[in-house]
Amino acid sequence: MRKFVAPLLFLFLGACATVVSLRLDDRFGSADPARFDQLVVPGNGRAPDYWNDVRPILDQRCVSCHACYDAPCQLNLSSYAGLTRGANPEQVYSGTRLLAAQPTRLGTDALSTVGWRQLGFFPVLNERQQSPEANRVGGVMHRLLAMKQENPGPSSGPLDEDDFDFSLDRAQVCVRAEGLGEYALRYPERGMPFGLPPLSEAEHATLSRWLEAGAPYRPPQPLPASVLARVKEWESFLNGDSAKQQLVARYIFEHWYIGHFYFDEMPGQYFELVRSRTPSGQAIDLIATRRPYDDPGVERVYYRLQRMEATSVAKKHMPLKLDAERMARLRGWFFNDTYSVSELPSYAPEVAANPFLTFRALPVDARYRFMLDEAQFTLMGYMKGPVCRGQVALNVINDHFWVVFVAPDSKETLLMNAMLDAAIPALRLPAEQESTAGLLAWRQYSKLENQYLQAKSAVLAKYASKDFLPAVDKLWNGDGRNPNAALTVFRHFDSASVVRGLVGERPQTTLLMGYPLFERMHYLLVAGFDVYGNIGHQVATRLYMDFLRMEGELNFLTLLPLADRQPVLDRWYRGRSEPHIRQFADAAAYFPKDSGQRYRTADHLGELYQAIRQRMAPVREAALDWRTNGWSMREVALLQRLNSIQGIPASVMPENSLLAIQDPGGKLHIVSLVRNSAHSNVAELFRESSRRLPAEDTLLALDGVVGAYPNALYLVPRGELAAFVELLGGLADETDLVKLTEVYGIRHTDRRFWPLSDAIHAEWRRIAPREAAILDYSRLENR
């Protein structure tokens, strides 16, 4: 029934809007879209301060749902600019649009509220005459917060599913101030925070007084001289005048533009790398393009570090420290060689979308080492970069897999690098067709991938010898110091996480990557992907990622004896349709020689995983081992028991849960429970549920926070950990999970929800101050 109510309500409210708008105009004058384009300064000094009083409440109570592209009604409350921009009923995520949509990136595609109004955004703050009454009645935000105070909802049990729809694709009702009266009459329980406990009286009073005062704002405090000096130093490095310096800077930017950068002098302040028309020392004049390599429209681009005011959210947060050591490594990779750059490459799509063509003048070894140095950051960009969620993109990967890399100084790497120039025409990527591609565009890239694999397989077979045969000792081990050498990826349905180190005894699959594969993934899924692109662009991107995943898996299989590869490949791809490329179905066709790895047991795959773990042991981070984190031996045994849960009990659990274990004194220990859903294969675009294999699901418990979208919160007294583990291990169906939730779950309605949320974030900031950011609660399950 609710599927019909929302659209009808939207039409009804639209019909009423003109009449009510006239009433608001009569009472408070017409709206002024430019009101917040001028600094709204505090008046008599009695209004709460934005940074000290208001911003913390917005961060703790609002940003958990209202941030990034998937914020309801595009209302992004992570910054003052997002609040004044307002809301828009158009949904960013769409798998059906035939033409690319107009981008609406906060801070990029419009820089004034007038500009945002022209792009279809409407205000949630009062833009009419200023008075406490006008700011209450004419402000959407104030009235929705007041609705929640008047109708706080139940304090226990699940919410009524007829009243609260938490599904990803739920219908949006984006109500303007003119329609709020009717909306409140029909849905009095839908105040804000939606579907969660209300703000405390003190929190509500603070926000109310601030909104009544006209939402005054003051700029943040100026940056200290020590930080400005670091900014100047890095901008100088990135804006050299020679062709070599400009090409290196372009390469760095196209990989770093998604990052959040910080300095030791002020670690809580982040910066983003942007393209500007103006050089260092002048105000940034932002160059706004869909992609980082699109034509900037100016003769000279300047790369600038722009201060970020927005609160960091976990689904987008990608921190990276800028220091003297990093700059020295960059200089060593890119400037110690004697190569020359005679001319700068074009920004034409057919050139810029192919990094092997654009940057062919730069040493391949330098490019590869640059990506490896922060491999977690690079890989994390595929999940956090241009999108905040993406089930269609992420159903192309398994729920639990390892990623390892070919050593940059191995003979295999040198051989592959040598063939890159000849392979450039076959390494074209779908983004060269920009954001509006035909539905069948992927076919031509299938042919190109086939050409590349045939050439690669021929070269590998031709030069196969003792020195060139794949072996574990040819994997990059981080040079004995860099934990980015081995990564574990977890998919949580439509989001994913990357952790450093090898987690789990046996992953579902493993990818072995060298430079060409690593680079293509970045330009396919990050630099070249447009979340506003049409269905053809999205399908071509997803299907090409299929090719890259399978190539990485086949690279890994070359470490096994030749006779073992096909059975493993067939198990990974049970029931799939025949692939278009022969090598993806025939492991021997991909590499017809035996491995250089020697085996001593009958379980070759298990032995290979053990050999890789031993190879990466020197760079394994201590945080992955329970015994280093203050747990007793008994508790370690219980937590490890969680790791042994598989099959139906694991399949009943939510995708991603946070377990808060509380000491008698109140201190929390955070454990992430990650369900790894098994599939017969991940080579199909649709019908994912038909390929599920619940009997093969596994569960992993990890110390700390893994994942940006928890589906469930559990609060367990430390003395009851054994009882919790026992209940979880005995789960048989949804009824059992509801019982577990009744005992230990913190539901949407639980009045302990916000205090627990605050405690979780505080503990995360304590144990991982750079990585910690605001979690998203929009995926919390209602049971």
PDB file of N, CA and C in Angstrom, residues 325-379:
ATOM      1  N   GLU A 325      58.850  12.442   4.115  1.00  0.00           N
ATOM      2  CA  GLU A 325      59.210  11.105   3.648  1.00  0.00           C
ATOM      3  C   GLU A 325      58.444  10.744   2.379  1.00  0.00           C
ATOM      4  N   ARG A 326      57.172  11.098   2.317  1.00  0.00           N
ATOM      5  CA  ARG A 326      56.388  10.796   1.119  1.00  0.00           C
ATOM      6  C   ARG A 326      56.899  11.611  -0.077  1.00  0.00           C
ATOM      7  N   MET A 327      57.192  12.856   0.164  1.00  0.00           N
ATOM      8  CA  MET A 327      57.706  13.662  -0.933  1.00  0.00           C
ATOM      9  C   MET A 327      59.041  13.121  -1.430  1.00  0.00           C
ATOM     10  N   ALA A 328      59.880  12.648  -0.528  1.00  0.00           N
ATOM     11  CA  ALA A 328      61.169  12.086  -0.937  1.00  0.00           C
ATOM     12  C   ALA A 328      60.965  10.840  -1.786  1.00  0.00           C
ATOM     13  N   ARG A 329      59.983  10.015  -1.429  1.00  0.00           N
ATOM     14  CA  ARG A 329      59.719   8.817  -2.239  1.00  0.00           C
ATOM     15  C   ARG A 329      59.229   9.213  -3.640  1.00  0.00           C
ATOM     16  N   LEU A 330      58.363  10.208  -3.710  1.00  0.00           N
ATOM     17  CA  LEU A 330      57.872  10.668  -5.009  1.00  0.00           C
ATOM     18  C   LEU A 330      59.018  11.193  -5.872  1.00  0.00           C
ATOM     19  N   ARG A 331      59.891  11.953  -5.262  1.00  0.00           N
ATOM     20  CA  ARG A 331      61.037  12.469  -6.014  1.00  0.00           C
ATOM     21  C   ARG A 331      61.914  11.316  -6.500  1.00  0.00           C
ATOM     22  N   GLY A 332      62.117  10.329  -5.642  1.00  0.00           N
ATOM     23  CA  GLY A 332      62.954   9.201  -6.019  1.00  0.00           C
ATOM     24  C   GLY A 332      62.375   8.394  -7.166  1.00  0.00           C
ATOM     25  N   TRP A 333      61.070   8.190  -7.154  1.00  0.00           N
ATOM     26  CA  TRP A 333      60.429   7.402  -8.214  1.00  0.00           C
ATOM     27  C   TRP A 333      60.392   8.158  -9.548  1.00  0.00           C
ATOM     28  N   PHE A 334      60.011   9.427  -9.493  1.00  0.00           N
ATOM     29  CA  PHE A 334      59.691  10.133 -10.727  1.00  0.00           C
ATOM     30  C   PHE A 334      60.782  11.077 -11.246  1.00  0.00           C
ATOM     31  N   PHE A 335      61.720  11.467 -10.386  1.00  0.00           N
ATOM     32  CA  PHE A 335      62.664  12.493 -10.833  1.00  0.00           C
ATOM     33  C   PHE A 335      64.134  12.081 -10.773  1.00  0.00           C
ATOM     34  N   ASN A 336      64.441  10.914 -10.240  1.00  0.00           N
ATOM     35  CA  ASN A 336      65.836  10.474 -10.201  1.00  0.00           C
ATOM     36  C   ASN A 336      66.261   9.803 -11.493  1.00  0.00           C
ATOM     37  N   ASP A 337      65.289   9.449 -12.317  1.00  0.00           N
ATOM     38  CA  ASP A 337      65.590   8.822 -13.606  1.00  0.00           C
ATOM     39  C   ASP A 337      65.923   9.916 -14.631  1.00  0.00           C
ATOM     40  N   THR A 338      66.615   9.513 -15.694  1.00  0.00           N
ATOM     41  CA  THR A 338      67.070  10.492 -16.691  1.00  0.00           C
ATOM     42  C   THR A 338      66.114  10.614 -17.878  1.00  0.00           C
ATOM     43  N   TYR A 339      64.913  10.069 -17.797  1.00  0.00           N
ATOM     44  CA  TYR A 339      63.976  10.148 -18.917  1.00  0.00           C
ATOM     45  C   TYR A 339      63.569  11.601 -19.165  1.00  0.00           C
ATOM     46  N   SER A 340      63.032  11.838 -20.331  1.00  0.00           N
ATOM     47  CA  SER A 340      62.580  13.186 -20.672  1.00  0.00           C
ATOM     48  C   SER A 340      61.125  13.145 -21.125  1.00  0.00           C
ATOM     49  N   VAL A 341      60.444  14.268 -21.009  1.00  0.00           N
ATOM     50  CA  VAL A 341      59.072  14.440 -21.483  1.00  0.00           C
ATOM     51  C   VAL A 341      59.100  15.585 -22.489  1.00  0.00           C
ATOM     52  N   SER A 342      58.894  15.259 -23.745  1.00  0.00           N
ATOM     53  CA  SER A 342      59.026  16.270 -24.801  1.00  0.00           C
ATOM     54  C   SER A 342      57.769  17.104 -24.987  1.00  0.00           C
ATOM     55  N   GLU A 343      56.601  16.484 -24.756  1.00  0.00           N
ATOM     56  CA  GLU A 343      55.348  17.235 -24.889  1.00  0.00           C
ATOM     57  C   GLU A 343      54.295  16.655 -23.961  1.00  0.00           C
ATOM     58  N   LEU A 344      53.336  17.482 -23.608  1.00  0.00           N
ATOM     59  CA  LEU A 344      52.270  17.054 -22.708  1.00  0.00           C
ATOM     60  C   LEU A 344      51.144  16.414 -23.505  1.00  0.00           C
ATOM     61  N   PRO A 345      50.533  15.349 -22.968  1.00  0.00           N
ATOM     62  CA  PRO A 345      49.461  14.652 -23.690  1.00  0.00           C
ATOM     63  C   PRO A 345      48.169  15.455 -23.724  1.00  0.00           C
ATOM     64  N   SER A 346      47.305  15.058 -24.620  1.00  0.00           N
ATOM     65  CA  SER A 346      46.012  15.706 -24.806  1.00  0.00           C
ATOM     66  C   SER A 346      45.052  15.331 -23.687  1.00  0.00           C
ATOM     67  N   TYR A 347      43.974  16.137 -23.570  1.00  0.00           N
ATOM     68  CA  TYR A 347      42.865  15.797 -22.670  1.00  0.00           C
ATOM     69  C   TYR A 347      41.691  15.201 -23.441  1.00  0.00           C
ATOM     70  N   ALA A 348      41.874  14.895 -24.712  1.00  0.00           N
ATOM     71  CA  ALA A 348      40.804  14.281 -25.499  1.00  0.00           C
ATOM     72  C   ALA A 348      40.416  12.951 -24.857  1.00  0.00           C
ATOM     73  N   PRO A 349      39.119  12.610 -24.806  1.00  0.00           N
ATOM     74  CA  PRO A 349      38.681  11.400 -24.101  1.00  0.00           C
ATOM     75  C   PRO A 349      39.397  10.136 -24.537  1.00  0.00           C
ATOM     76  N   GLU A 350      39.641   9.974 -25.837  1.00  0.00           N
ATOM     77  CA  GLU A 350      40.269   8.748 -26.310  1.00  0.00           C
ATOM     78  C   GLU A 350      41.722   8.637 -25.871  1.00  0.00           C
ATOM     79  N   VAL A 351      42.316   9.749 -25.445  1.00  0.00           N
ATOM     80  CA  VAL A 351      43.678   9.739 -24.915  1.00  0.00           C
ATOM     81  C   VAL A 351      43.653   9.700 -23.391  1.00  0.00           C
ATOM     82  N   ALA A 352      42.925  10.638 -22.797  1.00  0.00           N
ATOM     83  CA  ALA A 352      42.947  10.807 -21.346  1.00  0.00           C
ATOM     84  C   ALA A 352      42.372   9.608 -20.604  1.00  0.00           C
ATOM     85  N   ALA A 353      41.434   8.873 -21.214  1.00  0.00           N
ATOM     86  CA  ALA A 353      40.830   7.714 -20.555  1.00  0.00           C
ATOM     87  C   ALA A 353      41.755   6.505 -20.552  1.00  0.00           C
ATOM     88  N   ASN A 354      42.868   6.574 -21.279  1.00  0.00           N
ATOM     89  CA  ASN A 354      43.818   5.464 -21.350  1.00  0.00           C
ATOM     90  C   ASN A 354      45.121   5.894 -20.688  1.00  0.00           C
ATOM     91  N   PRO A 355      45.338   5.521 -19.436  1.00  0.00           N
ATOM     92  CA  PRO A 355      46.533   5.993 -18.719  1.00  0.00           C
ATOM     93  C   PRO A 355      47.835   5.494 -19.324  1.00  0.00           C
ATOM     94  N   PHE A 356      47.785   4.373 -20.021  1.00  0.00           N
ATOM     95  CA  PHE A 356      49.001   3.832 -20.622  1.00  0.00           C
ATOM     96  C   PHE A 356      49.452   4.688 -21.799  1.00  0.00           C
ATOM     97  N   LEU A 357      48.502   5.347 -22.438  1.00  0.00           N
ATOM     98  CA  LEU A 357      48.817   6.268 -23.524  1.00  0.00           C
ATOM     99  C   LEU A 357      49.181   7.639 -22.966  1.00  0.00           C
ATOM    100  N   THR A 358      48.378   8.127 -22.021  1.00  0.00           N
ATOM    101  CA  THR A 358      48.596   9.464 -21.465  1.00  0.00           C
ATOM    102  C   THR A 358      49.956   9.574 -20.786  1.00  0.00           C
ATOM    103  N   PHE A 359      50.325   8.543 -20.039  1.00  0.00           N
ATOM    104  CA  PHE A 359      51.532   8.636 -19.205  1.00  0.00           C
ATOM    105  C   PHE A 359      52.660   7.716 -19.677  1.00  0.00           C
ATOM    106  N   ARG A 360      52.680   7.407 -20.951  1.00  0.00           N
ATOM    107  CA  ARG A 360      53.694   6.473 -21.456  1.00  0.00           C
ATOM    108  C   ARG A 360      55.095   7.031 -21.296  1.00  0.00           C
ATOM    109  N   ALA A 361      55.230   8.359 -21.172  1.00  0.00           N
ATOM    110  CA  ALA A 361      56.564   8.949 -20.996  1.00  0.00           C
ATOM    111  C   ALA A 361      57.113   8.742 -19.593  1.00  0.00           C
ATOM    112  N   LEU A 362      56.245   8.443 -18.626  1.00  0.00           N
ATOM    113  CA  LEU A 362      56.697   8.240 -17.249  1.00  0.00           C
ATOM    114  C   LEU A 362      57.153   6.797 -17.056  1.00  0.00           C
ATOM    115  N   PRO A 363      58.214   6.553 -16.302  1.00  0.00           N
ATOM    116  CA  PRO A 363      58.688   5.182 -16.092  1.00  0.00           C
ATOM    117  C   PRO A 363      57.588   4.308 -15.492  1.00  0.00           C
ATOM    118  N   VAL A 364      57.394   3.140 -16.065  1.00  0.00           N
ATOM    119  CA  VAL A 364      56.366   2.227 -15.566  1.00  0.00           C
ATOM    120  C   VAL A 364      56.683   1.828 -14.125  1.00  0.00           C
ATOM    121  N   ASP A 365      57.955   1.607 -13.830  1.00  0.00           N
ATOM    122  CA  ASP A 365      58.340   1.222 -12.467  1.00  0.00           C
ATOM    123  C   ASP A 365      57.928   2.289 -11.467  1.00  0.00           C
ATOM    124  N   ALA A 366      58.070   3.562 -11.828  1.00  0.00           N
ATOM    125  CA  ALA A 366      57.680   4.651 -10.931  1.00  0.00           C
ATOM    126  C   ALA A 366      56.178   4.641 -10.698  1.00  0.00           C
ATOM    127  N   ARG A 367      55.417   4.456 -11.763  1.00  0.00           N
ATOM    128  CA  ARG A 367      53.955   4.436 -11.632  1.00  0.00           C
ATOM    129  C   ARG A 367      53.502   3.281 -10.742  1.00  0.00           C
ATOM    130  N   TYR A 368      54.087   2.114 -10.945  1.00  0.00           N
ATOM    131  CA  TYR A 368      53.682   0.938 -10.175  1.00  0.00           C
ATOM    132  C   TYR A 368      54.037   1.096  -8.705  1.00  0.00           C
ATOM    133  N   ARG A 369      55.249   1.566  -8.431  1.00  0.00           N
ATOM    134  CA  ARG A 369      55.647   1.740  -7.025  1.00  0.00           C
ATOM    135  C   ARG A 369      54.811   2.812  -6.335  1.00  0.00           C
ATOM    136  N   PHE A 370      54.425   3.837  -7.076  1.00  0.00           N
ATOM    137  CA  PHE A 370      53.544   4.868  -6.532  1.00  0.00           C
ATOM    138  C   PHE A 370      52.222   4.251  -6.084  1.00  0.00           C
ATOM    139  N   MET A 371      51.630   3.388  -6.901  1.00  0.00           N
ATOM    140  CA  MET A 371      50.352   2.768  -6.557  1.00  0.00           C
ATOM    141  C   MET A 371      50.512   1.754  -5.426  1.00  0.00           C
ATOM    142  N   LEU A 372      51.610   1.002  -5.440  1.00  0.00           N
ATOM    143  CA  LEU A 372      51.827  -0.005  -4.402  1.00  0.00           C
ATOM    144  C   LEU A 372      52.052   0.628  -3.032  1.00  0.00           C
ATOM    145  N   ASP A 373      52.710   1.761  -3.009  1.00  0.00           N
ATOM    146  CA  ASP A 373      53.088   2.386  -1.744  1.00  0.00           C
ATOM    147  C   ASP A 373      51.893   2.574  -0.824  1.00  0.00           C
ATOM    148  N   GLU A 374      50.747   2.913  -1.391  1.00  0.00           N
ATOM    149  CA  GLU A 374      49.496   3.037  -0.623  1.00  0.00           C
ATOM    150  C   GLU A 374      48.431   2.194  -1.321  1.00  0.00           C
ATOM    151  N   ALA A 375      48.703   0.907  -1.446  1.00  0.00           N
ATOM    152  CA  ALA A 375      47.798   0.019  -2.191  1.00  0.00           C
ATOM    153  C   ALA A 375      46.413  -0.028  -1.560  1.00  0.00           C
ATOM    154  N   GLN A 376      46.331   0.018  -0.236  1.00  0.00           N
ATOM    155  CA  GLN A 376      45.013   0.026   0.401  1.00  0.00           C
ATOM    156  C   GLN A 376      44.235   1.270  -0.013  1.00  0.00           C
ATOM    157  N   PHE A 377      44.884   2.425  -0.008  1.00  0.00           N
ATOM    158  CA  PHE A 377      44.253   3.675  -0.437  1.00  0.00           C
ATOM    159  C   PHE A 377      43.766   3.550  -1.880  1.00  0.00           C
ATOM    160  N   THR A 378      44.634   3.018  -2.746  1.00  0.00           N
ATOM    161  CA  THR A 378      44.276   2.894  -4.161  1.00  0.00           C
ATOM    162  C   THR A 378      43.084   1.965  -4.344  1.00  0.00           C
ATOM    163  N   LEU A 379      43.129   0.802  -3.693  1.00  0.00           N
ATOM    164  CA  LEU A 379      42.050  -0.169  -3.827  1.00  0.00           C
ATOM    165  C   LEU A 379      40.771   0.336  -3.170  1.00  0.00           C
TER     166      LEU A 379
END
